[in-house]
Coordinates of C-alpha atoms in Angstrom, one line a residue:
M1 CA 72.2 90.2 97.6
L2 CA 75.9 91.1 97.1
H3 CA 77.9 88.2 95.6
T4 CA 81.4 87.5 96.7
T5 CA 82.7 85.7 93.7
D6 CA 86.0 85.5 91.8
T7 CA 86.3 87.2 88.5
A8 CA 88.1 84.3 86.8
A9 CA 88.6 80.6 87.1
G10 CA 89.5 79.6 90.7
P11 CA 87.9 78.6 93.9
A12 CA 84.2 78.0 93.9
A13 CA 82.0 81.1 94.2
T14 CA 79.8 81.8 97.1
D15 CA 76.8 84.2 97.5
R16 CA 77.0 84.2 101.3
L17 CA 78.0 87.3 103.2
P18 CA 79.3 87.3 106.8
E19 CA 76.7 86.3 109.3
A20 CA 76.1 88.0 112.7
P21 CA 79.1 87.5 115.0
A22 CA 77.4 85.0 117.2
R23 CA 76.5 82.7 114.3
H24 CA 79.8 83.2 112.5
L25 CA 82.0 82.5 115.6
T26 CA 80.1 79.3 116.5
D27 CA 80.2 77.9 113.0
P28 CA 82.4 74.8 112.9
T29 CA 84.1 76.2 109.8
T30 CA 85.1 79.4 111.6
R31 CA 86.4 77.5 114.6
A32 CA 88.5 75.3 112.4
V33 CA 89.8 78.3 110.4
V34 CA 90.8 80.2 113.5
R35 CA 92.7 77.1 114.9
L36 CA 94.4 76.8 111.5
Q37 CA 95.3 80.5 111.6
N38 CA 96.7 80.1 115.0
G39 CA 98.9 77.3 113.6
V40 CA 100.1 79.7 110.8
L41 CA 101.1 82.4 113.3
T42 CA 102.8 79.9 115.6
A43 CA 104.8 78.4 112.7
A44 CA 105.7 81.9 111.4
R45 CA 106.9 83.1 114.8
D46 CA 108.9 80.0 115.4
F47 CA 110.6 80.1 112.0
L48 CA 111.5 83.8 112.1
R49 CA 112.7 83.7 115.7
A50 CA 114.9 80.7 114.8
H51 CA 116.4 82.9 112.0
G52 CA 117.3 85.7 114.3
F53 CA 114.3 88.0 114.0
T54 CA 112.9 90.3 116.7
E55 CA 109.1 90.7 116.8
M56 CA 108.1 94.4 116.9
L57 CA 104.7 95.9 117.8
L58 CA 104.2 98.5 115.0
P59 CA 101.9 101.5 115.4
M60 CA 98.3 101.4 114.2
I61 CA 98.1 105.2 113.7
G62 CA 100.6 107.8 112.4
P63 CA 100.8 111.1 110.6
V64 CA 101.2 109.3 107.3
T65 CA 100.8 105.7 106.0
D66 CA 101.7 103.7 102.9
P67 CA 100.4 105.6 99.9
G68 CA 101.1 102.7 97.5
V69 CA 97.9 100.7 97.9
R70 CA 96.0 100.5 94.6
G71 CA 92.6 102.1 94.5
S72 CA 91.9 102.1 98.3
K73 CA 91.3 105.1 100.5
Q74 CA 93.1 106.0 103.7
V75 CA 91.2 106.5 107.0
D76 CA 91.7 109.8 108.8
I77 CA 91.4 110.2 112.6
D78 CA 91.6 113.2 114.9
Y79 CA 94.7 112.7 117.1
Y80 CA 94.6 115.5 119.6
G81 CA 93.9 118.1 117.0
H82 CA 96.2 116.6 114.3
R83 CA 95.1 114.6 111.3
Y84 CA 96.5 111.1 111.6
K85 CA 96.0 108.0 109.5
L86 CA 95.1 104.4 110.3
M87 CA 97.9 102.2 108.9
T88 CA 97.2 100.8 105.4
S89 CA 100.6 99.2 105.8
A90 CA 103.4 99.8 108.3
I91 CA 106.2 99.9 105.7
L92 CA 107.7 103.2 106.9
Y93 CA 107.8 101.9 110.5
K94 CA 109.4 98.7 109.3
Q95 CA 112.3 100.7 107.8
A96 CA 112.5 102.8 111.0
S97 CA 112.7 99.6 113.2
L98 CA 115.9 98.5 111.5
L99 CA 117.6 101.3 113.4
A100 CA 117.1 99.0 116.5
F101 CA 117.5 95.5 115.0
D102 CA 118.8 94.1 111.7
K103 CA 115.9 91.6 111.3
I104 CA 112.4 92.4 112.4
F105 CA 108.9 91.1 111.9
S106 CA 105.4 92.0 113.0
I107 CA 101.9 90.7 112.9
A108 CA 100.5 94.1 111.8
P109 CA 96.8 95.2 111.4
C110 CA 95.9 97.1 108.3
V111 CA 92.9 99.2 107.3
R112 CA 92.1 100.0 103.7
L113 CA 88.8 101.3 102.4
E114 CA 88.9 99.2 99.3
P115 CA 86.7 100.1 96.2
L116 CA 83.2 98.7 96.4
E117 CA 83.9 96.5 93.4
T118 CA 86.5 94.5 95.4
A119 CA 83.6 93.0 97.4
N120 CA 83.2 90.7 94.3
T121 CA 86.8 89.5 94.1
S122 CA 86.6 87.1 97.2
R123 CA 90.1 88.4 98.0
H124 CA 89.6 91.8 99.7
L125 CA 88.9 93.0 103.2
A126 CA 88.8 96.5 104.5
E127 CA 90.5 95.3 107.7
F128 CA 93.2 92.5 107.7
H129 CA 96.6 91.5 109.1
Q130 CA 100.0 91.0 107.5
I131 CA 103.0 89.0 108.5
D132 CA 105.5 91.8 107.9
V133 CA 109.2 91.1 107.6
E134 CA 112.2 93.4 107.0
V135 CA 115.9 92.7 106.8
A136 CA 118.7 95.2 106.8
G137 CA 121.2 94.8 103.9
A138 CA 119.1 92.1 102.1
S139 CA 118.9 91.8 98.4
R140 CA 115.7 90.8 96.5
E141 CA 117.2 87.4 95.9
E142 CA 117.8 86.9 99.6
I143 CA 114.4 88.2 100.7
T144 CA 112.5 86.1 98.1
R145 CA 114.4 83.0 99.3
L146 CA 113.4 83.8 102.8
G147 CA 109.8 84.4 101.8
E148 CA 109.6 81.0 100.0
D149 CA 111.2 79.2 102.9
L150 CA 108.8 80.8 105.4
V151 CA 105.7 79.9 103.3
R152 CA 107.0 76.3 102.9
H153 CA 107.7 76.0 106.6
I154 CA 104.3 77.2 107.6
V155 CA 102.5 74.8 105.1
R156 CA 104.6 71.9 106.4
E157 CA 103.9 72.7 110.0
V158 CA 100.1 73.2 109.6
T159 CA 99.7 70.1 107.5
E160 CA 101.5 68.1 110.1
H161 CA 99.8 69.5 113.2
H162 CA 96.3 70.4 112.0
A163 CA 94.9 67.4 110.3
E164 CA 91.7 67.6 112.2
E165 CA 91.1 71.2 111.0
F166 CA 91.8 70.2 107.4
E167 CA 89.3 67.3 107.7
T168 CA 86.6 69.6 109.1
L169 CA 87.2 72.1 106.2
G170 CA 87.2 69.3 103.6
R171 CA 90.6 70.6 102.3
D172 CA 92.8 67.9 100.6
T173 CA 96.4 68.6 101.7
G174 CA 97.6 66.9 98.5
A175 CA 97.0 70.4 97.0
F176 CA 100.3 71.4 98.7
T177 CA 102.5 68.6 97.2
E178 CA 104.1 70.8 94.5
L179 CA 104.6 73.7 97.0
L180 CA 106.4 71.4 99.4
G181 CA 108.4 69.5 96.8
Q182 CA 109.4 72.1 94.2
S183 CA 110.8 75.6 94.1
F184 CA 108.4 78.4 93.4
G185 CA 108.1 79.5 89.8
H186 CA 109.4 82.9 88.6
R187 CA 108.3 85.3 85.9
T188 CA 108.8 88.9 85.3
H189 CA 106.0 91.4 85.1
A190 CA 106.6 91.7 81.3
E191 CA 106.4 88.0 80.9
A192 CA 103.1 87.9 82.9
V193 CA 101.7 90.6 80.7
A194 CA 102.6 88.8 77.6
E195 CA 101.1 85.5 78.9
L196 CA 97.8 87.3 79.8
R197 CA 97.6 88.9 76.4
D198 CA 98.1 85.5 74.8
M199 CA 95.1 84.4 76.9
G200 CA 93.0 87.2 75.6
H201 CA 93.2 89.5 78.7
D202 CA 94.1 93.1 77.9
Q203 CA 96.6 93.7 80.7
S204 CA 98.4 97.0 80.8
A205 CA 102.2 96.8 80.6
D206 CA 102.5 99.9 82.8
A207 CA 100.3 98.8 85.8
E208 CA 100.1 96.1 88.4
I209 CA 98.6 92.9 87.2
D210 CA 94.8 93.5 87.7
W211 CA 92.7 91.3 89.8
Q212 CA 91.2 89.3 87.0
G213 CA 94.6 88.7 85.4
E214 CA 96.1 87.7 88.7
A215 CA 93.4 85.1 89.2
M216 CA 93.9 83.8 85.6
L217 CA 97.6 83.3 86.1
S218 CA 97.0 81.8 89.5
A219 CA 94.4 79.3 88.2
K220 CA 97.0 77.8 85.8
S221 CA 99.6 77.0 88.4
G222 CA 100.0 74.1 90.7
R223 CA 102.4 75.8 93.1
P224 CA 103.1 79.4 94.2
F225 CA 105.2 81.6 91.9
F226 CA 106.9 85.0 92.0
V227 CA 106.2 87.9 89.7
T228 CA 109.1 90.4 89.7
D229 CA 110.2 93.6 88.1
Y230 CA 107.1 95.7 88.1
P231 CA 107.4 99.0 86.2
K232 CA 108.1 102.2 88.1
G233 CA 104.9 104.1 88.8
S234 CA 102.9 100.9 89.5
R235 CA 104.0 100.8 93.2
G236 CA 104.9 103.1 96.1
F237 CA 108.0 105.4 96.3
Y238 CA 109.7 103.0 98.7
D239 CA 110.1 100.1 96.2
R240 CA 113.7 100.5 94.9
E241 CA 114.3 101.3 91.3
S242 CA 116.9 99.1 89.6
R243 CA 120.2 100.9 89.2
D244 CA 120.9 98.7 86.2
E245 CA 117.5 98.8 84.5
P246 CA 116.0 102.3 85.1
G247 CA 112.2 102.2 85.1
T248 CA 112.1 98.7 86.6
L249 CA 111.5 98.1 90.3
R250 CA 113.4 95.6 92.4
N251 CA 110.2 94.1 93.8
F252 CA 108.0 91.0 93.7
D253 CA 104.7 89.4 94.5
I254 CA 104.0 85.8 95.5
I255 CA 101.0 84.4 93.7
A256 CA 99.2 81.4 95.2
P257 CA 98.0 78.6 92.9
E258 CA 94.4 77.3 92.2
G259 CA 93.0 80.8 91.5
Y260 CA 93.7 82.2 95.0
G261 CA 95.8 85.1 93.8
E262 CA 98.3 87.3 95.5
L263 CA 99.6 86.2 99.0
C264 CA 102.6 88.5 99.4
S265 CA 104.2 91.7 98.2
G266 CA 107.8 92.8 98.8
S267 CA 110.8 94.6 97.5
E268 CA 114.2 96.1 98.1
R269 CA 113.7 99.5 99.6
E270 CA 114.8 103.0 98.6
Y271 CA 116.8 104.4 101.5
E272 CA 118.7 107.4 100.1
Y273 CA 117.2 110.8 100.9
A274 CA 117.5 112.4 97.4
R275 CA 116.1 109.3 95.6
I276 CA 113.1 109.0 98.0
V277 CA 112.2 112.6 97.6
A278 CA 112.4 112.3 93.8
R279 CA 110.3 109.2 93.9
M280 CA 107.7 110.9 96.1
R281 CA 107.4 113.7 93.7
E282 CA 107.1 111.4 90.7
T283 CA 104.2 109.5 92.4
G284 CA 102.4 112.7 93.3
E285 CA 103.2 112.6 97.0
N286 CA 104.0 115.8 99.0
P287 CA 107.3 115.3 100.8
A288 CA 106.3 117.8 103.4
K289 CA 103.7 115.3 104.8
Y290 CA 106.6 112.9 105.6
G291 CA 108.6 115.1 107.9
W292 CA 109.5 112.5 110.6
Y293 CA 110.3 109.9 108.0
L294 CA 112.5 112.1 105.8
Q295 CA 114.3 113.5 108.8
M296 CA 115.2 109.9 109.8
V297 CA 116.2 109.1 106.2
R298 CA 118.4 112.2 106.1
E299 CA 120.2 111.1 109.2
G300 CA 120.6 107.6 107.7
I301 CA 118.7 104.3 107.6
P302 CA 119.9 100.9 106.5
D303 CA 119.3 99.7 103.0
S304 CA 116.9 96.8 103.3
A305 CA 114.4 94.5 101.7
G306 CA 111.2 93.0 103.1
F307 CA 107.7 91.7 102.4
G308 CA 104.2 91.4 103.8
I309 CA 102.1 88.2 103.7
G310 CA 98.4 88.7 103.9
L311 CA 97.4 86.5 106.9
E312 CA 93.7 86.1 105.9
R313 CA 94.6 85.5 102.3
F314 CA 97.2 82.9 103.2
T315 CA 94.6 81.2 105.6
R316 CA 92.0 81.2 102.9
Y317 CA 94.4 79.4 100.5
L318 CA 95.4 76.9 103.1
A319 CA 91.8 76.2 104.2
G320 CA 90.4 76.1 100.6
L321 CA 87.8 78.8 101.5
D322 CA 85.5 80.4 99.0
S323 CA 86.1 83.9 100.2
V324 CA 88.7 85.7 102.4
W325 CA 86.1 87.0 104.8
Q326 CA 85.7 83.4 106.1
A327 CA 89.3 83.6 107.3
S328 CA 88.5 86.4 109.7
A329 CA 86.7 86.1 113.0
Y330 CA 85.3 89.6 112.6
P331 CA 85.2 90.2 108.8
K332 CA 84.9 93.6 107.2
V333 CA 83.9 93.2 103.6
P334 CA 84.3 96.4 101.5
G335 CA 81.0 98.3 101.5
V336 CA 79.2 95.9 103.9
I337 CA 78.4 97.4 107.3
A338 CA 79.5 95.0 110.1
P339 CA 80.3 95.1 113.8

């Protein structure tokens, strides 16, 4: 049987796979998780609307999608004789939406054919949702502060209004004391790499923190923390390169504590035509594929910053679940055929 286990210290491992929909949907754990997830969405929408955001319904298909998702494959579909993609992330459409509104958010579906080995990380699904946020004119400092405030608001709301669900799940809400009472930690990518090497983990200085390293750092922390300043080449062309520190990106991740790993990724965005085309070429992308996007950029789009919070991952952390598939009503584990 396939095991869905973490590769480092963290939440307890489980060897269970998703059951048939009828059994999964009637499981008391699933029902409690879905109610808790409803609380997450309600709290997120209330917070963002109160801060002047407009909710957008972003497309699920398009001629291109986010190319910056590590190791996963895109899904092609036939759209009236044209090859379109299912969205791995709606980042390009988030930038486009700022032509209509200065602050937007979306609860966006994503499909990524993750490598088969990710079935063993307890943190990956082939189909999931993101709380996507984008703000015109925002700096990284402003968008990370917004992300921290949003996460803290959601946790405060669900702990106040979903005590019954936490009791059903056996999750001690005391785990969130540091999150609610202290600012999130901060470290640069270079500092994270050095810390992992001191722990005996051979993390590359030129790549994203790998899944095992992410879990190791996460397991040492009692509250979420930011990792910033990833090296250029480790992320997509849309993450803005620092003008003051060439080769360094103005981006970030939020890492959950207790071994749960990454919850959120974000950045300031590239928005100038020449820089975007140059970055596309550096990352091996063909600018010709991005015709509609580059035409829009040529005509002018706002500079911006934004992030995406993985809804199922966030739910998993809140609920204290063994595996992220338990945070989905209809889970799609990489490599496992499911309805």
